[in-house]
CSV table of C-alpha atoms and ligand atoms in Angstrom, one decimal:
chain,number,residue,atom,x,y,z
L,7,MET,CA,-12.5,16.2,-15.6
L,8,ILE,CA,-12.5,12.4,-15.9
L,9,VAL,CA,-9.4,10.2,-15.8
L,10,LEU,CA,-8.8,6.6,-16.7
L,11,GLY,CA,-6.3,5.0,-14.3
L,12,LEU,CA,-4.3,1.7,-14.8
L,13,GLU,CA,-2.5,-0.3,-12.2
L,14,THR,CA,-0.2,-3.3,-13.0
L,15,SER,CA,2.7,-3.0,-10.6
L,16,CYS,CA,2.2,-6.1,-8.6
L,17,ASP,CA,-0.4,-8.9,-8.8
L,18,GLU,CA,-3.6,-6.9,-9.5
L,19,THR,CA,-4.6,-5.9,-13.0
L,20,ALA,CA,-6.8,-2.9,-12.5
L,21,ALA,CA,-8.5,-0.1,-14.4
L,22,ALA,CA,-10.7,2.7,-13.0
L,23,VAL,CA,-12.5,5.8,-14.2
L,24,VAL,CA,-12.7,8.6,-11.7
L,25,HIS,CA,-14.3,12.1,-11.8
L,26,HIS,CA,-12.7,15.1,-10.2
L,27,ASP,CA,-15.8,15.5,-8.0
L,28,ARG,CA,-14.5,12.3,-6.3
L,29,THR,CA,-17.0,10.0,-7.9
L,30,ILE,CA,-15.6,6.6,-8.8
L,31,LEU,CA,-17.4,5.8,-12.0
L,32,ALA,CA,-15.7,2.4,-12.5
L,33,ASN,CA,-13.2,0.4,-10.5
L,34,VAL,CA,-12.3,-3.0,-11.9
L,35,VAL,CA,-9.7,-5.2,-10.3
L,36,HIS,CA,-8.6,-8.6,-11.7
L,37,SER,CA,-6.7,-10.4,-9.0
L,38,GLN,CA,-3.9,-12.8,-10.0
L,39,LEU,CA,-3.9,-14.5,-6.6
L,40,ASP,CA,-4.8,-17.9,-8.1
L,41,ASN,CA,-1.9,-17.7,-10.5
L,42,HIS,CA,0.6,-17.0,-7.7
L,43,ARG,CA,-0.8,-19.0,-4.7
L,44,PRO,CA,0.9,-22.3,-5.7
L,45,TYR,CA,4.3,-20.5,-5.3
L,46,GLY,CA,3.5,-18.8,-2.0
L,47,GLY,CA,4.2,-15.4,-3.4
L,48,VAL,CA,4.1,-13.2,-6.5
L,49,VAL,CA,6.2,-14.6,-9.4
L,50,PRO,CA,7.3,-11.6,-11.5
L,51,GLU,CA,7.3,-13.4,-14.9
L,52,ILE,CA,3.8,-14.9,-14.3
L,53,ALA,CA,2.5,-11.5,-13.1
L,54,ALA,CA,3.8,-9.7,-16.2
L,55,ARG,CA,2.3,-12.2,-18.6
L,56,ALA,CA,-1.0,-12.2,-16.7
L,57,HIS,CA,-1.2,-8.4,-16.9
L,58,LEU,CA,-0.6,-8.7,-20.6
L,59,SER,CA,-3.4,-11.2,-21.0
L,60,HIS,CA,-6.0,-9.3,-18.9
L,61,LEU,CA,-5.3,-5.6,-19.1
L,62,ASP,CA,-7.3,-5.0,-22.3
L,63,THR,CA,-10.4,-6.7,-21.0
L,64,VAL,CA,-10.1,-5.0,-17.6
L,65,ILE,CA,-10.0,-1.6,-19.4
L,66,ARG,CA,-12.9,-2.5,-21.6
L,67,HIS,CA,-15.0,-3.4,-18.5
L,68,ALA,CA,-14.0,-0.2,-16.7
L,69,LEU,CA,-15.0,2.0,-19.6
L,70,ALA,CA,-18.3,0.0,-20.0
L,71,ASP,CA,-19.1,0.3,-16.2
L,72,SER,CA,-18.5,4.0,-16.3
L,73,GLY,CA,-21.0,4.4,-19.1
L,74,LEU,CA,-18.4,6.4,-21.0
L,75,GLY,CA,-16.3,5.4,-24.0
L,76,LEU,CA,-12.8,6.8,-24.5
L,77,ASP,CA,-14.5,9.9,-25.8
L,78,GLY,CA,-15.5,10.8,-22.2
L,79,ILE,CA,-11.9,10.5,-20.9
L,80,ASP,CA,-9.7,13.6,-20.3
L,81,GLY,CA,-6.5,11.9,-19.4
L,82,VAL,CA,-4.8,8.5,-18.9
L,83,ALA,CA,-2.9,7.8,-15.6
L,84,VAL,CA,-0.8,4.7,-14.9
L,85,THR,CA,1.4,3.4,-12.2
L,86,GLY,CA,4.9,4.2,-13.6
L,87,GLY,CA,6.7,2.5,-10.6
L,88,PRO,CA,7.9,1.3,-8.2
L,89,GLY,CA,7.0,-2.3,-8.7
L,90,LEU,CA,7.7,-5.5,-10.6
L,91,ILE,CA,9.1,-4.0,-13.8
L,92,GLY,CA,7.5,-6.5,-16.3
L,93,GLY,CA,4.0,-5.5,-15.1
L,94,VAL,CA,4.8,-1.8,-14.9
L,95,ILE,CA,6.0,-1.9,-18.5
L,96,VAL,CA,2.7,-3.5,-19.6
L,97,GLY,CA,0.7,-0.8,-17.9
L,98,VAL,CA,2.9,2.1,-19.0
L,99,MET,CA,3.0,1.0,-22.7
L,100,THR,CA,-0.8,0.5,-22.8
L,101,ALA,CA,-1.5,3.9,-21.2
L,102,LYS,CA,1.0,5.6,-23.6
L,103,ALA,CA,-0.7,3.9,-26.6
L,104,ILE,CA,-4.2,5.1,-25.5
L,105,ALA,CA,-2.9,8.6,-24.8
L,106,ALA,CA,-1.1,8.8,-28.1
L,107,ALA,CA,-3.9,7.4,-30.2
L,108,ARG,CA,-6.6,9.7,-28.6
L,109,GLY,CA,-4.4,12.7,-28.1
L,110,LEU,CA,-4.9,12.7,-24.4
L,111,PRO,CA,-2.6,13.8,-21.6
L,112,PHE,CA,-0.5,11.0,-20.1
L,113,ILE,CA,0.3,11.0,-16.4
L,114,ALA,CA,2.8,8.5,-14.8
L,115,ILE,CA,2.0,8.0,-11.2
L,116,ASN,CA,4.2,6.8,-8.4
L,117,HIS,CA,2.3,3.8,-6.9
L,118,LEU,CA,3.0,5.1,-3.4
L,119,GLU,CA,1.5,8.5,-4.3
L,120,GLY,CA,-1.6,6.6,-5.3
L,121,HIS,CA,-1.9,5.1,-1.9
L,122,ALA,CA,-0.9,8.4,-0.3
L,123,LEU,CA,-3.6,10.5,-2.0
L,124,THR,CA,-6.5,7.9,-1.6
L,125,ALA,CA,-7.7,9.6,1.6
L,126,ARG,CA,-8.3,12.7,-0.4
L,127,LEU,CA,-10.5,10.7,-2.9
L,128,THR,CA,-12.5,9.0,-0.1
L,129,ASP,CA,-12.5,11.7,2.6
L,130,ALA,CA,-11.2,14.9,1.1
L,131,VAL,CA,-8.5,15.1,3.7
L,132,PRO,CA,-6.7,18.5,3.5
L,133,PHE,CA,-2.9,18.9,3.2
L,134,PRO,CA,-0.8,18.4,5.3
L,135,PHE,CA,-1.4,15.0,6.8
L,136,LEU,CA,0.7,12.2,8.3
L,137,LEU,CA,0.6,9.0,6.3
L,138,LEU,CA,1.4,5.5,7.5
L,139,LEU,CA,1.8,3.4,4.3
L,140,VAL,CA,1.8,-0.3,5.2
L,141,SER,CA,1.7,-2.9,2.4
L,142,GLY,CA,3.4,-6.0,1.2
L,143,GLY,CA,6.3,-4.1,-0.3
L,144,HIS,CA,6.4,-0.9,1.8
L,145,CYS,CA,6.3,0.3,5.3
L,146,GLN,CA,6.8,4.1,5.6
L,147,LEU,CA,5.8,7.1,7.6
L,148,LEU,CA,5.5,10.3,5.4
L,149,ALA,CA,4.5,13.8,5.9
L,150,VAL,CA,2.2,14.6,2.9
L,151,GLN,CA,2.5,18.3,2.4
L,152,ALA,CA,1.1,18.7,-1.1
L,153,VAL,CA,0.8,16.8,-4.4
L,154,GLY,CA,4.4,15.8,-5.1
L,155,GLN,CA,5.7,17.1,-1.8
L,156,TYR,CA,6.5,14.3,0.6
L,157,THR,CA,8.9,14.0,3.5
L,158,ARG,CA,9.8,10.5,4.6
L,159,TYR,CA,10.1,10.3,8.4
L,160,GLY,CA,10.9,6.6,8.4
L,161,THR,CA,11.0,3.4,6.5
L,162,THR,CA,11.7,-0.2,7.0
L,163,ILE,CA,15.3,-1.1,7.2
L,164,ASP,CA,14.5,-4.7,6.0
L,165,ASP,CA,11.1,-6.2,5.4
L,166,ALA,CA,7.7,-4.5,5.1
L,167,ALA,CA,4.9,-5.3,7.6
L,168,GLY,CA,2.8,-7.1,4.9
L,169,GLU,CA,5.8,-9.3,4.1
L,170,ALA,CA,6.0,-10.4,7.7
L,171,PHE,CA,2.3,-11.3,7.6
L,172,ASP,CA,2.8,-13.1,4.3
L,173,LYS,CA,5.9,-15.1,5.4
L,174,ALA,CA,4.4,-16.0,8.8
L,175,GLY,CA,1.2,-17.1,7.0
L,176,LYS,CA,3.3,-19.4,4.8
L,177,MET,CA,5.2,-20.8,7.7
L,178,LEU,CA,1.9,-21.5,9.6
L,179,GLY,CA,0.4,-23.2,6.5
L,180,LEU,CA,-2.2,-20.5,6.1
L,181,GLY,CA,-1.6,-19.9,2.4
L,182,TYR,CA,-1.0,-16.7,0.5
L,183,PRO,CA,-1.5,-13.8,1.1
L,184,GLY,CA,-0.9,-14.3,4.9
L,185,GLY,CA,-2.4,-11.0,6.1
L,186,PRO,CA,-6.1,-11.7,5.7
L,187,ALA,CA,-5.7,-15.3,6.9
L,188,ILE,CA,-3.7,-14.2,10.0
L,189,GLU,CA,-6.4,-11.6,10.8
L,190,SER,CA,-9.2,-14.2,10.8
L,191,MET,CA,-7.1,-16.9,12.6
L,192,ALA,CA,-6.2,-14.4,15.3
L,193,ALA,CA,-9.8,-13.9,16.1
L,194,GLN,CA,-9.9,-17.5,17.3
L,195,ALA,CA,-6.8,-17.3,19.6
L,196,THR,CA,-7.1,-18.4,23.2
L,197,ASP,CA,-3.5,-18.1,24.5
L,198,PRO,CA,-1.3,-15.9,22.3
L,199,ALA,CA,1.0,-15.2,25.3
L,200,ARG,CA,2.6,-18.6,24.9
L,201,TYR,CA,4.6,-17.2,22.0
L,202,ALA,CA,7.0,-14.4,23.0
L,203,LEU,CA,7.8,-12.3,19.9
L,204,PRO,CA,10.2,-9.3,19.7
L,205,ARG,CA,9.1,-5.7,19.1
L,206,PRO,CA,11.9,-4.5,16.8
L,207,MET,CA,12.7,-0.7,16.9
L,208,LEU,CA,10.3,-0.1,19.8
L,209,GLY,CA,11.3,3.1,21.7
L,210,ARG,CA,13.9,4.2,19.1
L,211,PRO,CA,14.0,8.0,18.6
L,212,ASN,CA,13.6,7.8,14.8
L,213,CYS,CA,10.6,6.6,12.9
L,214,ASP,CA,12.1,3.5,11.1
L,215,PHE,CA,10.8,0.0,11.2
L,216,SER,CA,12.3,-3.5,11.1
L,217,PHE,CA,10.3,-6.8,10.7
L,218,SER,CA,12.9,-9.4,9.7
L,219,GLY,CA,13.7,-10.4,13.3
L,220,LEU,CA,10.0,-10.9,13.9
L,221,LYS,CA,9.9,-13.3,10.9
L,222,THR,CA,12.9,-15.2,12.3
L,223,ALA,CA,11.3,-15.5,15.7
L,224,VAL,CA,8.1,-16.9,14.2
L,225,ARG,CA,10.2,-19.4,12.2
L,226,ARG,CA,11.9,-20.6,15.5
L,227,HIS,CA,8.6,-21.1,17.3
L,228,VAL,CA,7.0,-22.9,14.3
L,229,ALA,CA,10.0,-25.3,14.2
L,230,THR,CA,9.1,-26.4,17.7
L,231,LEU,CA,5.5,-27.2,16.7
L,232,SER,CA,4.0,-30.3,15.3
L,233,ALA,CA,3.9,-30.3,11.5
L,234,PRO,CA,1.5,-29.1,10.3
L,235,PRO,CA,0.7,-26.7,13.2
L,236,SER,CA,-2.7,-27.4,14.9
L,237,PRO,CA,-5.5,-24.8,14.4
L,238,ALA,CA,-4.9,-23.7,18.1
L,239,ASP,CA,-1.2,-23.2,17.4
L,240,GLN,CA,-2.0,-21.3,14.2
L,241,ALA,CA,-4.5,-19.0,16.0
L,242,ASP,CA,-2.3,-18.2,19.0
L,243,MET,CA,0.7,-17.5,16.8
L,244,ALA,CA,-1.4,-15.4,14.4
L,245,GLN,CA,-2.6,-13.3,17.4
L,246,ALA,CA,0.9,-13.0,18.8
L,247,LEU,CA,2.2,-11.8,15.5
L,248,GLN,CA,-0.7,-9.3,15.0
L,249,ASP,CA,-0.1,-8.0,18.5
L,250,ALA,CA,3.7,-7.6,17.9
L,251,ILE,CA,3.3,-5.8,14.5
L,252,GLY,CA,0.5,-3.7,16.1
L,253,ASP,CA,2.8,-2.6,19.0
L,254,VAL,CA,5.6,-1.6,16.5
L,255,LEU,CA,3.2,0.3,14.2
L,256,VAL,CA,1.6,2.1,17.2
L,257,ASP,CA,5.0,3.1,18.7
L,258,ARG,CA,6.4,4.3,15.4
L,259,CYS,CA,3.3,6.3,14.7
L,260,ARG,CA,3.5,8.0,18.1
L,261,GLN,CA,7.0,9.0,17.3
L,262,ALA,CA,6.0,10.3,13.9
L,263,LEU,CA,3.0,12.2,15.3
L,264,LYS,CA,5.3,14.1,17.7
L,265,ARG,CA,7.6,15.2,14.8
L,266,PHE,CA,4.7,16.0,12.5
L,267,SER,CA,2.9,18.1,15.1
L,268,ASP,CA,6.1,20.2,15.6
L,269,GLU,CA,6.7,20.6,11.9
L,270,HIS,CA,3.1,21.0,10.8
L,271,PRO,CA,1.0,22.5,13.5
L,272,ASP,CA,-1.8,23.0,11.0
L,273,GLY,CA,-2.0,19.3,10.1
L,274,ARG,CA,-4.5,17.2,12.2
L,275,THR,CA,-5.0,13.9,10.4
L,276,LEU,CA,-3.3,10.5,10.5
L,277,VAL,CA,-4.0,8.5,7.4
L,278,VAL,CA,-3.3,4.8,7.1
L,279,ALA,CA,-3.1,3.2,3.6
L,280,GLY,CA,-1.8,0.1,1.9
L,281,GLY,CA,-3.0,-3.5,2.1
L,282,VAL,CA,-2.1,-4.0,5.8
L,283,ALA,CA,-4.5,-1.1,6.6
L,284,ALA,CA,-7.3,-3.6,5.7
L,285,ASN,CA,-6.6,-5.2,9.1
L,286,ARG,CA,-9.5,-4.1,11.4
L,287,THR,CA,-7.6,-4.6,14.7
L,288,LEU,CA,-4.6,-2.6,13.5
L,289,ARG,CA,-7.0,0.2,12.3
L,290,ARG,CA,-8.7,0.3,15.7
L,291,ARG,CA,-5.3,0.5,17.5
L,292,LEU,CA,-4.0,3.3,15.1
L,293,GLN,CA,-7.3,5.2,15.5
L,294,ALA,CA,-6.7,5.2,19.3
L,295,VAL,CA,-3.1,6.5,18.8
L,296,ALA,CA,-4.4,9.3,16.6
L,297,ALA,CA,-7.1,10.2,19.2
L,298,ASP,CA,-4.5,10.3,22.0
L,299,SER,CA,-2.6,12.9,20.0
L,300,GLY,CA,-5.7,14.9,19.2
L,301,PHE,CA,-5.6,13.8,15.6
L,302,CYS,CA,-8.4,12.7,13.3
L,303,PHE,CA,-8.0,9.3,11.7
L,304,THR,CA,-8.7,8.2,8.2
L,305,ALA,CA,-8.3,4.8,6.6
L,306,PRO,CA,-9.7,4.2,3.1
L,307,PRO,CA,-12.5,1.6,2.8
L,308,LEU,CA,-11.0,-1.9,2.4
L,309,PRO,CA,-11.1,-2.3,-1.4
L,310,LEU,CA,-9.3,1.0,-1.7
L,311,CYS,CA,-6.6,0.0,0.8
L,312,THR,CA,-5.3,-2.9,-1.3
L,313,ASP,CA,-4.0,-2.2,-4.8
L,314,ASN,CA,-6.5,-0.7,-7.2
L,315,ALA,CA,-6.6,1.7,-10.1
L,316,ALA,CA,-9.1,4.2,-8.6
L,317,MET,CA,-6.2,5.5,-6.5
L,318,ILE,CA,-4.1,5.9,-9.6
L,319,ALA,CA,-6.8,7.7,-11.5
L,320,TRP,CA,-7.3,10.0,-8.5
L,321,ALA,CA,-3.6,10.8,-8.3
L,322,GLY,CA,-3.8,11.4,-12.0
L,323,LEU,CA,-6.6,13.9,-11.5
L,324,GLU,CA,-4.7,15.7,-8.8
L,325,ARG,CA,-1.8,16.1,-11.1
L,326,LEU,CA,-3.8,16.9,-14.2
L,327,GLN,CA,-5.7,19.7,-12.4
L,328,ARG,CA,-2.3,21.2,-11.5
L,329,GLY,CA,-0.9,20.9,-15.1
L,330,LEU,CA,1.5,18.1,-14.0
L,331,THR,CA,1.5,15.8,-17.0
L,332,THR,CA,4.2,13.4,-18.1
L,333,PRO,CA,6.1,13.3,-21.4
L,334,LEU,CA,5.5,10.2,-23.5
L,335,ASP,CA,9.2,9.3,-23.3
L,336,PHE,CA,8.7,8.4,-19.6
L,337,ALA,CA,10.7,5.2,-18.7
L,338,PRO,CA,9.1,2.8,-16.2
L,339,ARG,CA,10.8,2.8,-12.9
L,340,PRO,CA,11.4,-0.4,-10.8
L,341,ARG,CA,12.4,1.9,-7.9
L,342,TRP,CA,11.0,5.4,-7.3
L,343,PRO,CA,11.2,7.0,-3.8
L,344,LEU,CA,8.4,9.4,-3.1
L,345,ASP,CA,10.7,11.6,-1.1
L,346,PRO,CA,13.8,12.5,-3.3
L,347,MET,CA,15.8,13.3,-0.2
L,348,ALA,CA,15.0,9.9,1.3
L,349,PRO,CA,17.9,7.9,-0.2
L,350,LEU,CA,20.2,10.0,2.0
L,351,ALA,CA,18.3,8.9,5.2
L,352,ILE,CA,19.0,6.0,7.5
L,353,GLY,CA,17.7,2.7,6.1
L,354,ALA,CA,17.2,4.1,2.7
L,355,GLY,CA,17.6,2.2,-0.5
L,356,VAL,CA,16.2,-0.9,1.0
L,357,LYS,CA,12.7,-0.5,-0.3
L,358,ALA,CA,11.6,2.0,-2.9
P,409,KG4,O1,-1.2,-2.6,-1.0
P,409,KG4,P1,-1.2,-4.1,-1.3
P,409,KG4,O2,-2.4,-4.6,-1.9
P,409,KG4,O3,0.0,-4.4,-2.3
P,409,KG4,C1,1.3,-3.9,-2.1
P,409,KG4,O4,1.5,-2.8,-2.7
P,409,KG4,O5,2.1,-4.6,-1.4
P,409,KG4,O6,-0.8,-4.9,0.0
P,409,KG4,C2,-0.8,-6.3,0.1
P,409,KG4,C3,-0.3,-6.7,1.5
P,409,KG4,C4,0.0,-8.2,1.6
P,409,KG4,O7,1.2,-8.3,2.3
P,409,KG4,C5,-1.2,-8.7,2.5
P,409,KG4,O8,-0.9,-9.8,3.3
P,409,KG4,C6,-1.5,-7.5,3.3
P,409,KG4,O9,-1.4,-6.4,2.5
P,409,KG4,N1,-2.9,-7.5,3.9
P,409,KG4,C7,-3.1,-7.6,5.2
P,409,KG4,C8,-4.6,-7.7,5.3
P,409,KG4,N2,-5.1,-7.7,4.0
P,409,KG4,C9,-4.0,-7.5,3.2
P,409,KG4,N3,-2.3,-7.7,6.3
P,409,KG4,C10,-2.9,-7.8,7.5
P,409,KG4,N4,-4.3,-7.9,7.7
P,409,KG4,C11,-5.1,-7.9,6.6
P,409,KG4,N5,-6.4,-8.0,6.8
P,410,ZN,ZN1,0.3,-1.1,-3.1
């Protein structure tokens, strides 16, 4: 079985073709970073228009790279939410049109499910596993029990970790997105201890996160620096921030690993996914936490951590193989929690 996947929920226009034997036949990503960089963040209207301009070409490239035409495709999967609604509509309508015109099954995928199931595409990780999903829009810990069965252990009560990286990057004059820039600046730090940053939620008995206080603390420190900050200031602050975010992620994962081990004694893997999982230092630290608890550790290769359509095609395959297709009257969803019970939990409703 072979599925065409589309992703247009944020600032990447992407199409991929994936085989159920876990071969990625094509994976094309057109980044809109250059369109959004002048604004220091993603501008929804610009994103929607850019998806509209590029999606056809991206799909054509993916089909060409795969060596298959639409005749070789068995289903069309697309991010149906959560995300910037203009972009999601572009993707969903395109996928519906292809599915309707070719008489193919249509599968609307929750973007978070795409990130969640990537470790099964790359490493065939068995269910159940514990997932730390850390990106620009999300920061969640989830028990992944089966396709469509997720229990959210914790989420951010304010900002996502990637947002903290992005905002701090902007304040430090490191451009957008902040995460990769902060990672490379941190490598040049000599005295990060001169910036004391808080560790929000550390030691709390639940698995929730909070990053807005960290952002405020960075802003206060930056206000005391020369403008623009010197490279040494940038490097030390970058390392201080990466350390603080790392400490919080490590502490919250420890907490979640305890709960997961009690509830799922058969599960033995910690998976990290989402754009922030591209950070090598954070990966190393989380790997150590997993090892401490006797868990295996999996993080997808870097291009599959950030937004892409291979993860959407793969989630589509997992669903198609189980007969879980979507009616063509599916409405794009700006918000779509993975765990339907999650809105009742603490901190819910803040992020999808
Ligand atoms: O998953 P993703 O591509 O898009 C969302 O769904 O949000 O994640 C993008 C986020 C951005 O906040 C970006 O700054 C962060 O991932 N990111 C990183 C790194 N690479 C990307 N954060 C820290 N270190 C990195 N190396
Ligand atoms: Zn994402």
